[in-house]
Coordinates of C-alpha atoms and ligand atoms in Angstrom, one line a residue:
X1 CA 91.3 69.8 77.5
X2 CA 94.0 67.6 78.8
X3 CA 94.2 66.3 82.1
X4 CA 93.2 68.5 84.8
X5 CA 96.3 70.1 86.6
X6 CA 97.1 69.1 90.1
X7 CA 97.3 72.3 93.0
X8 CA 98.6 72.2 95.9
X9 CA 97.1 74.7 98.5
X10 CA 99.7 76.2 101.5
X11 CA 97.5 77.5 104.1
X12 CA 94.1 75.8 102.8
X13 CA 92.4 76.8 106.4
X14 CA 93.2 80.1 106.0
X15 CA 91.1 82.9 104.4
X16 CA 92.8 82.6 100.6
X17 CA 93.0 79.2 101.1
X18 CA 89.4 78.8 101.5
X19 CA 88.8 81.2 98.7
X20 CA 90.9 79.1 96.3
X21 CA 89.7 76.0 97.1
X22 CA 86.1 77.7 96.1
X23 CA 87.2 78.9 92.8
X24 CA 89.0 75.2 92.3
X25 CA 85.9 73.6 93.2
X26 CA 84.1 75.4 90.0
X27 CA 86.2 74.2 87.5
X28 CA 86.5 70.7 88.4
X29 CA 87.3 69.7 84.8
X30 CA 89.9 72.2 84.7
X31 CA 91.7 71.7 88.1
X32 CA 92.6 69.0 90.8
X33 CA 93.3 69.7 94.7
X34 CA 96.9 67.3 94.9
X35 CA 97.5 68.8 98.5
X36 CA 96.1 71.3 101.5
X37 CA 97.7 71.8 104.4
X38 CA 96.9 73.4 107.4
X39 CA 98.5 74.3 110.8
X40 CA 95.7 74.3 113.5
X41 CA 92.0 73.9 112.5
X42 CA 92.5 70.5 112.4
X43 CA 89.0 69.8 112.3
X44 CA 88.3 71.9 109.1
X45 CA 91.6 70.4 107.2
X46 CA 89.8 66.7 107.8
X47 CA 86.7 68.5 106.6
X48 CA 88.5 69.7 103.7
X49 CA 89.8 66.2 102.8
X50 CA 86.7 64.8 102.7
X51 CA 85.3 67.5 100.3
X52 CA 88.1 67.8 98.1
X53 CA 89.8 64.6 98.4
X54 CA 93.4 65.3 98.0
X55 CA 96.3 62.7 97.5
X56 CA 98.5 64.1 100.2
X57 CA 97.6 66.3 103.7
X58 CA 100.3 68.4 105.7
X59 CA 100.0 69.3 109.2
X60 CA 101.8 70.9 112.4
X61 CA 102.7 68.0 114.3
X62 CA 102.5 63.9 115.0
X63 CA 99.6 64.2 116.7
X64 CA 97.7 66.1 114.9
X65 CA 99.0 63.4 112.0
X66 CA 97.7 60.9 113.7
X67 CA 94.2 62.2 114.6
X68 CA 93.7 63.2 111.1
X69 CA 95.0 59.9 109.5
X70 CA 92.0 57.8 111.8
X71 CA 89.6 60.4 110.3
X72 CA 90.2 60.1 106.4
X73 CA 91.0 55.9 106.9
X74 CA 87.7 55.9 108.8
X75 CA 85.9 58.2 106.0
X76 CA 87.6 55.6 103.6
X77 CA 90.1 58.0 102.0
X78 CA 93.9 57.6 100.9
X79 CA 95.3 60.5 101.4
X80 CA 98.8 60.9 102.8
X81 CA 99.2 62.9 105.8
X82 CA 103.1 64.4 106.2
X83 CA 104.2 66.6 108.6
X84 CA 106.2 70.1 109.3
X85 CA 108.3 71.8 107.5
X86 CA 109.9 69.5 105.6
X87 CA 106.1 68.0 104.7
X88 CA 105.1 71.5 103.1
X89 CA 108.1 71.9 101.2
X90 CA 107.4 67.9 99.8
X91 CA 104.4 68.6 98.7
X92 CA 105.3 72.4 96.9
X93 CA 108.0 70.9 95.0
X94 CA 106.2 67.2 94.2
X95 CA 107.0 66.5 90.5
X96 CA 103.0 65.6 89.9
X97 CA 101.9 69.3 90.9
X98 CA 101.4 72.1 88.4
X99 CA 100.7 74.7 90.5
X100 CA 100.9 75.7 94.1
X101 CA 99.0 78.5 95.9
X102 CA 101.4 79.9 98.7
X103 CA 98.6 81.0 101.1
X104 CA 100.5 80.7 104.4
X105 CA 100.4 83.1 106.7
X106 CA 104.2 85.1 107.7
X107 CA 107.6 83.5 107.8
X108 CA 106.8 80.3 108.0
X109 CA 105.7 80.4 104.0
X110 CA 109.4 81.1 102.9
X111 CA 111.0 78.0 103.1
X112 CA 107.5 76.5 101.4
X113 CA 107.0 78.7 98.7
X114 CA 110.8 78.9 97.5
X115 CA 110.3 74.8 96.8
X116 CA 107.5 75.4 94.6
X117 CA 110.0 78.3 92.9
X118 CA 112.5 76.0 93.1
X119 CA 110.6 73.4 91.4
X120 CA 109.6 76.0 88.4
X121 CA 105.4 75.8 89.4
X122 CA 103.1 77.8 88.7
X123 CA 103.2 79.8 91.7
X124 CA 100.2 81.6 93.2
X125 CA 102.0 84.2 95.5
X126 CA 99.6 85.4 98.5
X127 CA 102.1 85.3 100.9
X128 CA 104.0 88.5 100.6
X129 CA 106.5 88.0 103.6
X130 CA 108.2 85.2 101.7
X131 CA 108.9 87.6 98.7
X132 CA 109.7 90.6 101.2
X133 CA 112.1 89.0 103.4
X134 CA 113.6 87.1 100.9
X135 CA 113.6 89.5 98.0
X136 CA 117.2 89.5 95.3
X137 CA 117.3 85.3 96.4
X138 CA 113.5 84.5 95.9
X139 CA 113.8 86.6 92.4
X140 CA 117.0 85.1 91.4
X141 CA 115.1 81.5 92.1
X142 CA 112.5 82.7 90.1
X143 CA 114.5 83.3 86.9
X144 CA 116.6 80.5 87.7
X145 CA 114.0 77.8 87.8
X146 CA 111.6 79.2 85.3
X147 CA 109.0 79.3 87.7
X148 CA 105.7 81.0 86.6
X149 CA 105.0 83.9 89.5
X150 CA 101.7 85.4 89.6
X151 CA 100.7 87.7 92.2
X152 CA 97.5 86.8 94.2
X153 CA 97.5 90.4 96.4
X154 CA 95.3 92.0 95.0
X155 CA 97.1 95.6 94.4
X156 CA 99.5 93.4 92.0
X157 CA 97.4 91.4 90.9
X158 CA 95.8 94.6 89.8
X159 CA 99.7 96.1 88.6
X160 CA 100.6 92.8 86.7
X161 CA 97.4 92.6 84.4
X162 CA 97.7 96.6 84.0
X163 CA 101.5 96.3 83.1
X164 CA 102.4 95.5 79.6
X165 CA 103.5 91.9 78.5
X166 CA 106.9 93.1 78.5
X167 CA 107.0 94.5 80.9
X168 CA 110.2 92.2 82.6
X169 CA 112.2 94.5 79.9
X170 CA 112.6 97.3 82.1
X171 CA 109.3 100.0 83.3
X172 CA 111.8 102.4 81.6
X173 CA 111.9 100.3 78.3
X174 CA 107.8 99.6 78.4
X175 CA 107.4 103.3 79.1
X176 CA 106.0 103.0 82.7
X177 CA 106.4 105.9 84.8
X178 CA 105.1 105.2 88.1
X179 CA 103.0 102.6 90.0
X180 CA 100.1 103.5 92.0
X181 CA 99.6 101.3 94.6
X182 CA 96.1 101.5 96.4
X183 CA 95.2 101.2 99.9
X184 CA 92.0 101.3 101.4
X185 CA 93.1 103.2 104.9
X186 CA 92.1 100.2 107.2
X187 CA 89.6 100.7 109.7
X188 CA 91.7 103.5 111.4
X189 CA 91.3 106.1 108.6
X190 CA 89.5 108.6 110.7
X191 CA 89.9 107.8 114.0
X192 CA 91.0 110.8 116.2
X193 CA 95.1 110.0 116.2
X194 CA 95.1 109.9 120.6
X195 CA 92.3 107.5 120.4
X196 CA 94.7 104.9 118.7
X197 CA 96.6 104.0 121.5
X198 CA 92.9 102.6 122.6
X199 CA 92.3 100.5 120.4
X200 CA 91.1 97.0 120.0
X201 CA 92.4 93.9 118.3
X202 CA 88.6 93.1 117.2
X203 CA 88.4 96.8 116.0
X204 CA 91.7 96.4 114.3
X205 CA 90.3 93.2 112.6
X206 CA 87.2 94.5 111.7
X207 CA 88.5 95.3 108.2
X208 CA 85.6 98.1 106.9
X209 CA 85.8 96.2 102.7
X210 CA 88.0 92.8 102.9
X211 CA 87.4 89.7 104.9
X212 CA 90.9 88.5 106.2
X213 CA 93.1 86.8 108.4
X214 CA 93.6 88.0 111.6
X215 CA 97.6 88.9 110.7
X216 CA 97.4 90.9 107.8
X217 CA 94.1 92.3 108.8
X218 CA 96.5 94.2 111.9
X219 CA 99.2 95.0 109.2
X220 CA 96.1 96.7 107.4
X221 CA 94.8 98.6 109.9
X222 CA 98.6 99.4 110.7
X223 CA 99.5 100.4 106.9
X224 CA 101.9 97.9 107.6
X225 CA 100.2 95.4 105.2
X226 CA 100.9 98.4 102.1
X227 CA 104.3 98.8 103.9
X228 CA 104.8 95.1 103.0
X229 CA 103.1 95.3 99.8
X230 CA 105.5 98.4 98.5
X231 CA 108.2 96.2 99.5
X232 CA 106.8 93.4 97.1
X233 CA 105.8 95.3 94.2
X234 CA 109.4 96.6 94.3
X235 CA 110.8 93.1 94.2
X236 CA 107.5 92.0 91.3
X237 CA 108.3 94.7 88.8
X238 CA 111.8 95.4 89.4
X239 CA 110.8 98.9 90.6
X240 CA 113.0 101.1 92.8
X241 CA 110.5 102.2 96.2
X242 CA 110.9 105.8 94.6
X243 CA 108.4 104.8 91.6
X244 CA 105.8 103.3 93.5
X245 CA 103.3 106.2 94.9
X246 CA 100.8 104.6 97.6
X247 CA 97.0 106.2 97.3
X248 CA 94.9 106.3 100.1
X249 CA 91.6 104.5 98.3
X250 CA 88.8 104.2 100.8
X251 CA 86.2 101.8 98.6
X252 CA 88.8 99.8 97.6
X253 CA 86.9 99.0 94.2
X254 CA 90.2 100.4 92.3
X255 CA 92.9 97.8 93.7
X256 CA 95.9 99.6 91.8
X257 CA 97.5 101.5 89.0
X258 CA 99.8 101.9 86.0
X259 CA 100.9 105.7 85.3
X260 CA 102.5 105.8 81.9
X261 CA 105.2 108.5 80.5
X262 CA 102.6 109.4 78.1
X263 CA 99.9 110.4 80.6
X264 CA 98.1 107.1 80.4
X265 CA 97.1 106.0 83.7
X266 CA 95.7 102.1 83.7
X267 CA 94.0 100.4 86.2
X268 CA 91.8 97.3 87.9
X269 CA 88.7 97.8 89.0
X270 CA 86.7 94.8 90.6
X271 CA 84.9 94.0 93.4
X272 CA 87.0 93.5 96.8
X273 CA 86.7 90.0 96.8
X274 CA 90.1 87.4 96.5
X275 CA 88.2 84.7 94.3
X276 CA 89.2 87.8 91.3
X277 CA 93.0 87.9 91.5
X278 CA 92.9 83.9 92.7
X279 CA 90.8 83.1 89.5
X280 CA 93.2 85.4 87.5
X281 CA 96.3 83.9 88.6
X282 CA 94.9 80.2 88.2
X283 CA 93.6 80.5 84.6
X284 CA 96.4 83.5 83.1
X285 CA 96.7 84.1 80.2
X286 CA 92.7 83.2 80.0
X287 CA 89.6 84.2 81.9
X288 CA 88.0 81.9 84.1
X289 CA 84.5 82.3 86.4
X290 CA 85.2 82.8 90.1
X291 CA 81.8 83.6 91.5
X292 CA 82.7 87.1 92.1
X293 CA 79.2 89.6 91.3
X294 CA 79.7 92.0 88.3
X295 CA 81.1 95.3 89.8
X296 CA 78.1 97.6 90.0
X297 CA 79.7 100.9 89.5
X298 CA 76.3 103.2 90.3
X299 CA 76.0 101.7 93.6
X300 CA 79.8 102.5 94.1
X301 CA 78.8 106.1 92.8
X302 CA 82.1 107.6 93.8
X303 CA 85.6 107.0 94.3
X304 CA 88.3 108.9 96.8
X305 CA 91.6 109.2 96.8
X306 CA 94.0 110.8 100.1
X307 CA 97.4 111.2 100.5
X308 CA 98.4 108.8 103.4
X309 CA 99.5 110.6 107.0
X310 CA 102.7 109.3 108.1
X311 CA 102.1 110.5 111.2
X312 CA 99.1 108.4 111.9
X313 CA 101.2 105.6 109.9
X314 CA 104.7 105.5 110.9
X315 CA 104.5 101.8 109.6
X316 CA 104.8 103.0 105.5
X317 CA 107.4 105.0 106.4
X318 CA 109.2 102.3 108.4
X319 CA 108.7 100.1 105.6
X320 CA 109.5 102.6 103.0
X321 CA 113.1 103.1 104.6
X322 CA 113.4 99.7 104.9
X323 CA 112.8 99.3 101.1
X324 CA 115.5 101.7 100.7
X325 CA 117.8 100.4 103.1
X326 CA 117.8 96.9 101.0
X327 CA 119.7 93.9 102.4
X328 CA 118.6 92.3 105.7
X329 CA 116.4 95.1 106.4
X330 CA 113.4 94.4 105.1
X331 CA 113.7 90.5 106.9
X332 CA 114.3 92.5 109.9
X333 CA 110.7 94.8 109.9
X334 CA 108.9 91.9 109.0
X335 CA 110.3 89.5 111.9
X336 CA 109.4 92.4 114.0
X337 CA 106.4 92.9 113.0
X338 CA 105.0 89.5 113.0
X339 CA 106.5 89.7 116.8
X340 CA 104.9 92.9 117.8
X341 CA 101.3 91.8 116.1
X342 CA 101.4 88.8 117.7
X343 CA 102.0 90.8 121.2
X344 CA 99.1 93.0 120.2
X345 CA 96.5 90.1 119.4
X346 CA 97.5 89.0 122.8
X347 CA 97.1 92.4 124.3
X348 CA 100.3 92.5 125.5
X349 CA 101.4 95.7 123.9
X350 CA 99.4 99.0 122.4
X351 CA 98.3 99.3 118.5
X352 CA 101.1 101.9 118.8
X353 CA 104.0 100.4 120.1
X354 CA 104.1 98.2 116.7
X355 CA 106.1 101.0 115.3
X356 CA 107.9 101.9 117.9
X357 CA 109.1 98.0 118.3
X358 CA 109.7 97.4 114.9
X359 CA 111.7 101.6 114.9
X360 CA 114.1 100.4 117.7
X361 CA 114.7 96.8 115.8
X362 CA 115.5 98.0 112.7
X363 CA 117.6 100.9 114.5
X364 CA 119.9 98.2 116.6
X365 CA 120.0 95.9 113.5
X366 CA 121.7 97.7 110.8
X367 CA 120.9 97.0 107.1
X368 CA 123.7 93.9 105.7
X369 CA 124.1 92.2 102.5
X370 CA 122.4 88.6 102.6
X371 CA 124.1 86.7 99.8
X372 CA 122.2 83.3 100.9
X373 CA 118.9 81.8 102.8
X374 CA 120.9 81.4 105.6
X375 CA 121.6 84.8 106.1
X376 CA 117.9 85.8 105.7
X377 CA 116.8 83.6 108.5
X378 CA 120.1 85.0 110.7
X379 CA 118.5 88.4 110.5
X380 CA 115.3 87.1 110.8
X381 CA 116.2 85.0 114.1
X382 CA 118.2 88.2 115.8
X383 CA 115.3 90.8 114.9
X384 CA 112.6 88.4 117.0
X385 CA 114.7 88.0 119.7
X386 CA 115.4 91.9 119.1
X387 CA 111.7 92.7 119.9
X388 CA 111.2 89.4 122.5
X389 CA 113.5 91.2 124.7
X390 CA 111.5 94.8 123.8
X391 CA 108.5 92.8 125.0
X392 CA 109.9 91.5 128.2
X393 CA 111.4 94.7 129.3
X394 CA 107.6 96.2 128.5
X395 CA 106.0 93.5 130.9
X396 CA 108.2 94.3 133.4
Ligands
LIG1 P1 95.0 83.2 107.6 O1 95.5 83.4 108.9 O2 93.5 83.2 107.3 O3 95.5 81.7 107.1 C1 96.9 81.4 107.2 C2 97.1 79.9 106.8 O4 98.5 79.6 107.1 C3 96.3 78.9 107.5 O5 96.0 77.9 106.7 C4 97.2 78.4 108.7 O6 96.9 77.1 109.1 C5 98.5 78.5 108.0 N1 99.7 78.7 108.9 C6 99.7 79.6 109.9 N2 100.9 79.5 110.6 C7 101.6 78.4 110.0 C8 102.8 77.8 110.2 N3 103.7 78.2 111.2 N4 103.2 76.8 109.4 C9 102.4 76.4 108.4 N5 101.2 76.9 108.2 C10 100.8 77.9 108.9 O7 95.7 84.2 106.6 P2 95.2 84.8 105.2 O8 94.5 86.0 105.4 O9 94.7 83.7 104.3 O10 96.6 85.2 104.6 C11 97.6 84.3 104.0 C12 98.7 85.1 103.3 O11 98.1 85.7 102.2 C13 99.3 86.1 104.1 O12 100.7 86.2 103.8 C14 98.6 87.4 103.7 O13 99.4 88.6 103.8 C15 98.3 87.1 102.2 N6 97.2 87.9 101.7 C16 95.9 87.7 102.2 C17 94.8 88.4 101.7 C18 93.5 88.2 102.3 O14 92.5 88.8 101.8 N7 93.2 87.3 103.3 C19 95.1 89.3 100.7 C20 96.3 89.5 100.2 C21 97.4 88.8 100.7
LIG2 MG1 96.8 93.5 99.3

């Protein structure tokens, strides 16, 4: 093999950083770690340095700059620490990197991941608000650059490898009738529908199959996260919201679907773990280890599938309308989501006042055309201030 290609890893603290970084760390011939960054957790980013040895480092601030710089000179190392912004997007886009996992967590991924797009990487795609509130511009990116996309979420993940290879034709032209995008239910699935407004943000993170951050594991407990994730495969396949059908999966061992016109119904199975689609994504078109166990499908035993209830997830439906809606709108249900989860981690505000935040944002902010990046982060901007000012009327 040639030389082993250089990745940079957005959000190397976080959960599927970590997880990447593990299935990096096997195939040392194959891959190099160029950059991680990291926003708090400074300690673990310098521990990370001194395990993986990258040439550059991005953090939050000066400070933490400085503090991490002493460490790695001290430890003997010579990797370059940037900063901010404008350090993530330097290091996405760096002309000696092949491919870039975008791992951060929200918002604060977009301007990140579309310099790696930008660039034409390889790019590992974990963070789905990017896509979502960017959508037609990150796409157009995409095609423009020649960038190599490859979804890490594991429902597409799952959709890509069960898709055709043509499938960039047209689903109508590859004979795809619908997508079947699984969910597992979250750890709300059953709980009686007045107890909800009760609820915890550690019993909202305690996710009953995956291991996640603390973000997507409320969106998943909300629905929002398959919300988000309809929104995405949309955008992925070039699918209108109508096609893709969301399945209530509690074991979460199927992690999505193909349904074909000629009653062929494809799909992934694997254990919920991230090191699959991360291993997948790295390596396409081959196969690579990633430390996952072999699925053991008699100790599954059985599989389920439900209809979701809207009623007891108002957040698909939200999203679903949003998908529909087009334009700024789905910017403006992710902004006020990562606003009302935020409040809710906090305890500021009930599980159930997510959706009625993010309901009365979208209403005020109706749907527009954005034509540019600018107008993305305009609707972005005005639907967190929409829900700041929900909040401080609520704390009153
Ligand atoms: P996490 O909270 O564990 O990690 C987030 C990472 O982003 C950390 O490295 C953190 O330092 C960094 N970060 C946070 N705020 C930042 C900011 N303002 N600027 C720069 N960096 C910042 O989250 P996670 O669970 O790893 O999820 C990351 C992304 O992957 C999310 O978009 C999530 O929806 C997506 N995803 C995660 C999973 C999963 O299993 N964890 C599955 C599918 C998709
Ligand atoms: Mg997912």
């Amino acid at each position: 093999m040639s030389r082993p290609q250089q990745v940079c890893v957005l959000g190397a603290t976080g959960s599927i950083g970590l997880s990447t970084l593990d299935v990096l760390a096997r195939h040392p011939q194959r891959y190099q770690v160029f950059a991680i960054t990291g926003y708090s957790r400074l300690a673990e980013l310098e521990a990370l340095c001194l395990t993986h040895r990258p040439q550059f480092a991005v953090v939050a601030n000066d400070e933490q700059a400085r503090h991490l710089l002493g460490g790695l000179q001290a430890a003997g190392l010579k990797t370059r620490v940037l900063v901010g912004e404008q350090g993530l997007c330097e290091v996405a886009g760096h002309p000696d990197v092949d491919v870039v996992m975008a791992a951060i967590v929200g918002a604060a991924g977009l301007k990140p991941t579309l310099a790696a797009v930008q660039a034409g990487k390889r790019v590992l795609l974990a963070n789905k608000e990017a896509l979502v509130m960017s959508g037609a511009l990150f796409m157009h990116e995409v095609h423009a650059s020649g960038a190599v996309l490859l979804p890490i979420d594991s429902e597409h993940n799952a959709i890509f490898q069960c898709m055709p290879g043509d499938y960039a034709r047209g689903l109508d032209q590859v004979g795809v009738r619908r997508i079947l995008l699984t969910a597992s239910g979250g750890p709300f699935r059953e709980t009686p529908l007045e107890a909800l407004a009760n609820v915890t943000p550690e019993q909202a993170c305690a996710h009953p199959n995956w291991s996640m951050g603390r973000k997507i594991s409320v969106d998943s407990a909300s629905m929002m996260n398959k919300g988000l994730e309809l929104i995405e495969a949309c955008w992925l396949f070039d699918a209108a919201p109508s096609r893709v059908e969301v399945v209530i999966h509690p074991q979460s061992v199927i992690h999505s679907l193909v349904d074909y016109v000629d009653g062929s119904v494809l799909a992934q199975l694997g254990n919920p773990d991230m090191r699959t689609p991360i291993a997948h994504a790295l390596a396409w078109p081959e196969r690579i280890d990633s430390g996952v166990s072999p699925l053991d499908l008699f100790s599954v035993a059985r599989l389920d599938f439900q209809a979701p209830d809207e009623q007891r997830f108002p957040c698909l439906r939200l999203a679903r309308e949003a998908a529909e809606a087009g334009g700024s709108a789905p910017a403006v249900l992710n902004a006020a989501n990562e606003v009302a989860v935020a409040a809710f981690l906090e305890r500021r505000i009930r599980f159930t006042e997510i959706a009625v935040i993010i309901d009365e944002v979208l209403n005020r902010e109706a749907a527009a055309p954005v034509e540019c990046l600018d107008a993305v982060l305009a609707a972005d901007k005005r639907a967190r201030e929409a829900a700041q000012a929900w909040l401080r009327g609520h704390d009153r």
